[in-house]
Coordinates of C-alpha atoms in Angstrom, one line a residue:
M275 CA 56.2 -19.3 42.3
I276 CA 54.0 -20.5 39.8
S277 CA 50.9 -22.4 40.9
R278 CA 49.8 -26.1 40.1
T279 CA 47.3 -24.8 38.6
C280 CA 49.4 -22.8 36.1
T281 CA 51.6 -25.4 35.7
R282 CA 48.9 -27.8 34.7
T283 CA 47.6 -25.5 32.3
F284 CA 50.7 -24.2 30.5
H285 CA 51.2 -28.1 30.5
S286 CA 48.5 -28.9 28.8
L287 CA 49.0 -25.7 25.6
I288 CA 52.2 -27.1 25.0
N289 CA 50.9 -30.8 23.8
R290 CA 48.3 -29.1 22.3
Y291 CA 49.8 -26.5 20.6
L292 CA 52.7 -29.4 19.6
S293 CA 49.8 -31.6 18.5
H294 CA 49.0 -29.0 15.6
Q295 CA 45.8 -27.6 17.0
P296 CA 46.8 -24.1 18.2
S297 CA 43.0 -23.1 18.5
S298 CA 41.7 -25.8 21.0
A299 CA 44.9 -24.4 23.4
I300 CA 44.0 -20.8 22.7
S301 CA 39.9 -22.0 23.5
Y302 CA 41.6 -23.6 26.7
L303 CA 43.8 -21.3 27.7
S304 CA 40.6 -18.0 28.4
S305 CA 38.6 -20.5 30.2
T306 CA 41.3 -20.5 33.0
P307 CA 40.4 -17.8 34.7
R308 CA 44.5 -17.8 37.0
F309 CA 45.8 -18.0 33.8
S310 CA 47.5 -14.3 32.3
F311 CA 50.2 -13.3 29.7
S312 CA 52.3 -11.9 32.4
T313 CA 52.5 -15.3 33.6
C314 CA 52.2 -17.5 30.0
S315 CA 55.1 -14.3 29.2
T316 CA 57.4 -16.2 32.3
I317 CA 56.5 -19.6 32.0
T318 CA 57.9 -20.1 28.1
R319 CA 60.5 -17.9 28.9
T320 CA 61.4 -20.8 31.3
R321 CA 60.1 -23.6 29.1
N322 CA 61.9 -21.8 25.5
V323 CA 59.0 -21.6 24.3
S324 CA 58.1 -19.0 21.8
L325 CA 55.3 -16.1 23.1
N326 CA 54.8 -14.2 19.9
A327 CA 54.1 -18.7 18.5
I328 CA 51.0 -18.1 21.2
R329 CA 50.5 -14.3 20.4
S330 CA 49.7 -15.1 16.7
N331 CA 47.1 -16.9 17.4
C332 CA 45.8 -15.4 21.1
R333 CA 42.5 -13.0 20.4
T334 CA 42.9 -10.5 23.2
F335 CA 40.0 -8.0 22.0
S336 CA 36.7 -8.0 23.9
S337 CA 34.9 -9.0 20.7
E338 CA 33.9 -12.5 19.0
P339 CA 36.3 -13.6 16.6
P340 CA 35.6 -14.6 13.8
P341 CA 33.8 -18.0 12.2
L342 CA 35.5 -20.9 11.9
N343 CA 35.4 -22.9 8.6
K344 CA 35.4 -27.1 8.5
K345 CA 38.8 -27.1 8.6
G346 CA 38.5 -25.6 12.1
R347 CA 40.4 -21.9 10.0
Q348 CA 39.0 -18.9 10.7
T349 CA 37.2 -17.3 8.1
P350 CA 39.1 -14.2 6.6
L351 CA 36.4 -10.7 6.6
P352 CA 37.3 -10.3 2.8
F353 CA 35.7 -13.2 1.6
M354 CA 32.5 -13.2 3.9
L355 CA 32.1 -9.6 2.3
L356 CA 32.5 -11.6 -1.6
S357 CA 30.6 -14.1 0.0
F358 CA 27.6 -11.2 0.9
A359 CA 28.1 -9.3 -2.2
V360 CA 27.7 -12.3 -4.9
C361 CA 24.5 -13.1 -2.5
A362 CA 22.6 -10.2 -2.5
A363 CA 23.8 -9.6 -6.6
L364 CA 21.9 -13.2 -7.1
T365 CA 19.1 -12.6 -5.6
G366 CA 19.1 -8.7 -6.9
A367 CA 19.6 -10.4 -10.3
S368 CA 16.4 -13.5 -9.2
Y369 CA 14.4 -10.8 -8.5
A370 CA 15.1 -8.4 -11.7
Y371 CA 14.8 -12.0 -13.8
S372 CA 11.5 -12.5 -12.1
H373 CA 9.8 -9.0 -12.7
F374 CA 11.2 -9.0 -16.3
K375 CA 9.4 -12.0 -17.1
K376 CA 6.0 -11.3 -14.9
I377 CA 5.8 -8.0 -17.5
E378 CA 5.9 -10.1 -20.6
M379 CA 3.3 -12.7 -19.8
E380 CA 1.5 -9.4 -19.3
E381 CA 2.2 -8.6 -22.5
E382 CA 1.4 -12.4 -24.0
R383 CA -1.6 -12.9 -22.7
K384 CA -2.5 -8.7 -24.1
K385 CA -1.2 -9.5 -27.5
D386 CA -3.1 -13.2 -27.1
E387 CA -6.0 -11.5 -26.4
E388 CA -6.4 -9.2 -29.2
R389 CA -5.3 -11.6 -31.9
K390 CA -8.3 -14.2 -30.4
R391 CA -10.7 -11.1 -30.9
K392 CA -9.2 -9.9 -34.8
E393 CA -9.8 -13.2 -34.9
R394 CA -13.6 -13.7 -33.5
T395 CA -14.3 -10.5 -35.6
T396 CA -12.6 -11.9 -39.6
K397 CA -14.7 -15.0 -38.3
G398 CA -18.0 -12.7 -37.9
K399 CA -17.4 -10.6 -41.4
A400 CA -16.9 -14.2 -43.2
L401 CA -20.1 -16.0 -42.3
I402 CA -22.1 -13.0 -44.5
G403 CA -20.9 -11.2 -48.3
G404 CA -18.8 -13.3 -51.0
P405 CA -19.0 -12.9 -54.8
F406 CA -22.3 -12.1 -56.7
V407 CA -22.5 -11.9 -60.8
L408 CA -26.1 -9.9 -61.0
V409 CA -27.1 -6.9 -64.0
N410 CA -28.3 -4.0 -62.8
T411 CA -31.6 -1.9 -64.5
E412 CA -29.6 -1.5 -67.7
G413 CA -29.3 -4.5 -68.5
E414 CA -25.9 -4.4 -67.5
T415 CA -23.5 -7.2 -65.2
V416 CA -22.5 -6.0 -61.7
T417 CA -20.3 -8.1 -59.2
E418 CA -19.2 -7.4 -56.0
K419 CA -16.3 -5.0 -57.2
T420 CA -18.9 -3.2 -58.9
F421 CA -18.9 -1.4 -55.0
M422 CA -15.7 -1.7 -54.4
G423 CA -14.0 1.7 -52.6
K424 CA -17.7 2.5 -51.3
W425 CA -20.4 2.1 -48.4
A426 CA -23.2 0.2 -49.4
L427 CA -27.1 -0.7 -47.8
I428 CA -28.4 -4.4 -49.5
Y429 CA -31.4 -5.2 -48.9
F430 CA -33.0 -8.4 -50.9
G431 CA -36.9 -7.7 -51.5
F432 CA -39.5 -7.7 -54.5
T433 CA -41.5 -5.6 -56.4
F434 CA -44.8 -7.3 -56.1
C435 CA -44.1 -6.5 -51.9
P436 CA -47.5 -5.6 -50.7
D437 CA -46.4 -4.1 -47.4
I438 CA -42.8 -5.5 -45.7
C439 CA -40.2 -3.8 -48.8
P440 CA -41.5 -0.6 -48.9
E441 CA -41.2 0.5 -45.8
E442 CA -38.2 -0.9 -45.0
L443 CA -36.9 0.7 -48.8
E444 CA -38.0 4.0 -47.7
K445 CA -36.4 3.5 -44.3
I446 CA -33.3 2.9 -46.4
G447 CA -34.1 6.3 -47.8
E448 CA -34.6 7.8 -45.3
I449 CA -30.9 6.8 -43.7
I450 CA -29.0 8.2 -46.8
E451 CA -30.8 11.6 -46.4
L452 CA -29.7 11.4 -42.2
L453 CA -26.2 10.2 -43.9
D454 CA -25.8 12.6 -46.7
K455 CA -26.5 15.5 -43.3
T456 CA -23.8 14.4 -41.8
P457 CA -20.3 15.3 -42.6
E458 CA -18.2 13.5 -41.7
A459 CA -19.9 10.4 -43.1
P460 CA -19.1 9.6 -46.7
K461 CA -20.8 8.2 -49.3
V462 CA -23.7 5.2 -49.4
Q463 CA -24.5 3.7 -51.6
P464 CA -28.2 1.9 -51.8
I465 CA -28.5 -1.5 -53.1
F466 CA -31.9 -2.7 -54.1
I467 CA -31.4 -7.3 -55.1
S468 CA -34.6 -8.6 -56.0
V469 CA -35.5 -12.5 -55.1
D470 CA -38.5 -12.9 -57.5
P471 CA -36.0 -12.7 -60.9
K472 CA -38.7 -14.4 -62.4
R473 CA -41.7 -11.4 -62.6
D474 CA -38.9 -8.7 -61.6
T475 CA -37.0 -7.4 -64.8
P476 CA -34.6 -4.2 -65.4
E477 CA -37.4 -2.0 -67.2
L478 CA -39.5 -3.2 -64.0
I479 CA -37.4 -2.9 -61.2
K480 CA -36.4 0.7 -62.9
S481 CA -39.5 2.1 -62.2
Y482 CA -40.9 0.8 -58.9
L483 CA -37.6 2.4 -57.5
Q484 CA -38.3 5.8 -58.5
D485 CA -40.8 5.7 -55.9
F486 CA -38.1 5.6 -53.8
H487 CA -34.3 7.2 -52.7
P488 CA -33.0 8.6 -56.6
D489 CA -29.7 6.5 -55.7
F490 CA -30.7 2.7 -55.5
I491 CA -29.5 1.0 -57.3
G492 CA -31.7 -2.6 -58.2
L493 CA -30.0 -6.0 -59.1
T494 CA -31.6 -8.7 -60.7
G495 CA -30.4 -12.1 -63.1
T496 CA -31.4 -15.3 -63.5
K497 CA -32.9 -18.0 -61.3
E498 CA -29.7 -19.7 -59.6
Q499 CA -27.6 -16.1 -60.1
V500 CA -30.1 -14.8 -57.4
K501 CA -29.6 -18.3 -54.9
R502 CA -26.4 -17.5 -55.3
A503 CA -26.3 -14.1 -54.3
T504 CA -28.8 -14.6 -51.4
K505 CA -26.6 -17.5 -50.3
A506 CA -23.8 -15.4 -49.9
Y507 CA -25.5 -13.3 -47.1
R508 CA -26.8 -16.1 -46.0
V509 CA -30.6 -14.5 -47.2
Y510 CA -34.0 -16.9 -47.3
F511 CA -36.7 -16.8 -49.7
S512 CA -39.0 -19.1 -51.2
E513 CA -41.7 -18.7 -53.8
G514 CA -45.3 -19.3 -53.1
P515 CA -47.7 -22.0 -55.5
D516 CA -49.1 -20.1 -58.5
Q517 CA -52.7 -21.0 -58.1
A518 CA -53.2 -21.4 -61.7
E519 CA -51.5 -22.3 -64.8
G520 CA -49.2 -19.0 -65.7
A521 CA -50.8 -17.0 -63.3
N522 CA -48.5 -13.7 -61.6
E523 CA -50.3 -13.3 -58.4
Y524 CA -48.0 -15.4 -55.4
I525 CA -46.0 -14.0 -52.4
V526 CA -42.4 -14.5 -51.9
D527 CA -41.7 -15.4 -48.7
H528 CA -37.8 -13.8 -47.4
S529 CA -35.1 -12.4 -44.8
I530 CA -36.5 -8.9 -43.4
V531 CA -32.9 -7.5 -42.7
T532 CA -30.4 -5.0 -43.9
F533 CA -26.6 -5.2 -45.0
L534 CA -24.0 -2.9 -44.6
V535 CA -20.8 -3.2 -46.4
D536 CA -17.5 -1.4 -46.3
P537 CA -15.3 -0.6 -48.8
K538 CA -13.5 -3.6 -49.0
G539 CA -16.8 -5.5 -49.4
N540 CA -16.5 -6.7 -46.5
F541 CA -20.2 -7.0 -44.1
A542 CA -19.7 -4.4 -41.0
A543 CA -23.3 -4.9 -40.0
N544 CA -27.2 -5.5 -40.2
F545 CA -30.2 -4.2 -39.5
G546 CA -33.5 -5.9 -38.7
Q547 CA -37.4 -4.1 -39.7
R548 CA -37.6 -2.6 -35.8
T549 CA -34.0 -0.4 -36.1
S550 CA -35.2 2.9 -36.7
P551 CA -33.5 5.2 -38.8
E552 CA -31.3 6.8 -36.5
E553 CA -30.4 3.8 -34.3
A554 CA -29.0 3.0 -38.0
V555 CA -27.1 6.0 -38.8
S556 CA -25.2 5.9 -35.2
K557 CA -24.7 2.3 -35.4
I558 CA -23.2 2.9 -39.3
I559 CA -21.1 6.6 -37.7
D560 CA -19.4 3.8 -34.9
K561 CA -18.5 1.3 -38.0
M562 CA -17.4 4.2 -40.2
N563 CA -15.1 5.9 -37.2
D564 CA -13.5 1.4 -36.3
F565 CA -12.9 0.6 -40.7
Y566 CA -10.8 4.3 -40.6
H567 CA -9.7 5.1 -37.3
G568 CA -9.7 1.8 -35.3
D569 CA -6.1 0.0 -35.4

């Protein structure tokens, strides 16, 4: 004889099943301790209810049933695996894209720093040096293009200078001699430009430079030509006042600096009065290496 509990359970199941709520029916069955498939079979045979209809929605394994979707239906396992694979692929793609962008931004930063460094270098070179037109000791016209393809050391001074100019010209001669003894160093042309065109004639400059290195080239010109040359190299000079009408004894105040110019005619370095010949040679060689082997 079927117990009252089983009967109530069966009727509740049938009502839920017929109301298109099989999931709720199965859930209710599983919560009833005394209900079993043998009882369920007996009841369904008696009431002409298909056992297969109930068994198709009944899970007898010990594992948890698959989760239900929003419509109350079980989510198929292949769809779950596909969703997991898609999520994993999207996560991996997102990480790869982020890593790629990080590398790209780092490369852009380095390129920007290199561009700014080159701009600073270019701007620094553009401040000193430029076109000029002068005359050499042979009376020939000379421009900045005359020395293209050569390294040059340029010094601005005057032949009547009592001490500083001779000292600087001697130092330039020592620099040239040291460079000549350095096998890897190319030839450097020493140039003397007068800031006293009134007194420094081509003949006087030629005679004056014979006391220094034989490779010296002396240049002079009109007052305006000399001013343009000194302006190009940012050299200051000022004539002292004459002692009397037609006097020829005065001092010219001027910048004390030697300029290194590369074969392209660009400013490369400068040396002050306190720079020793050895220090100048070391710096010149560094500049030459940068010029020939730099980026």
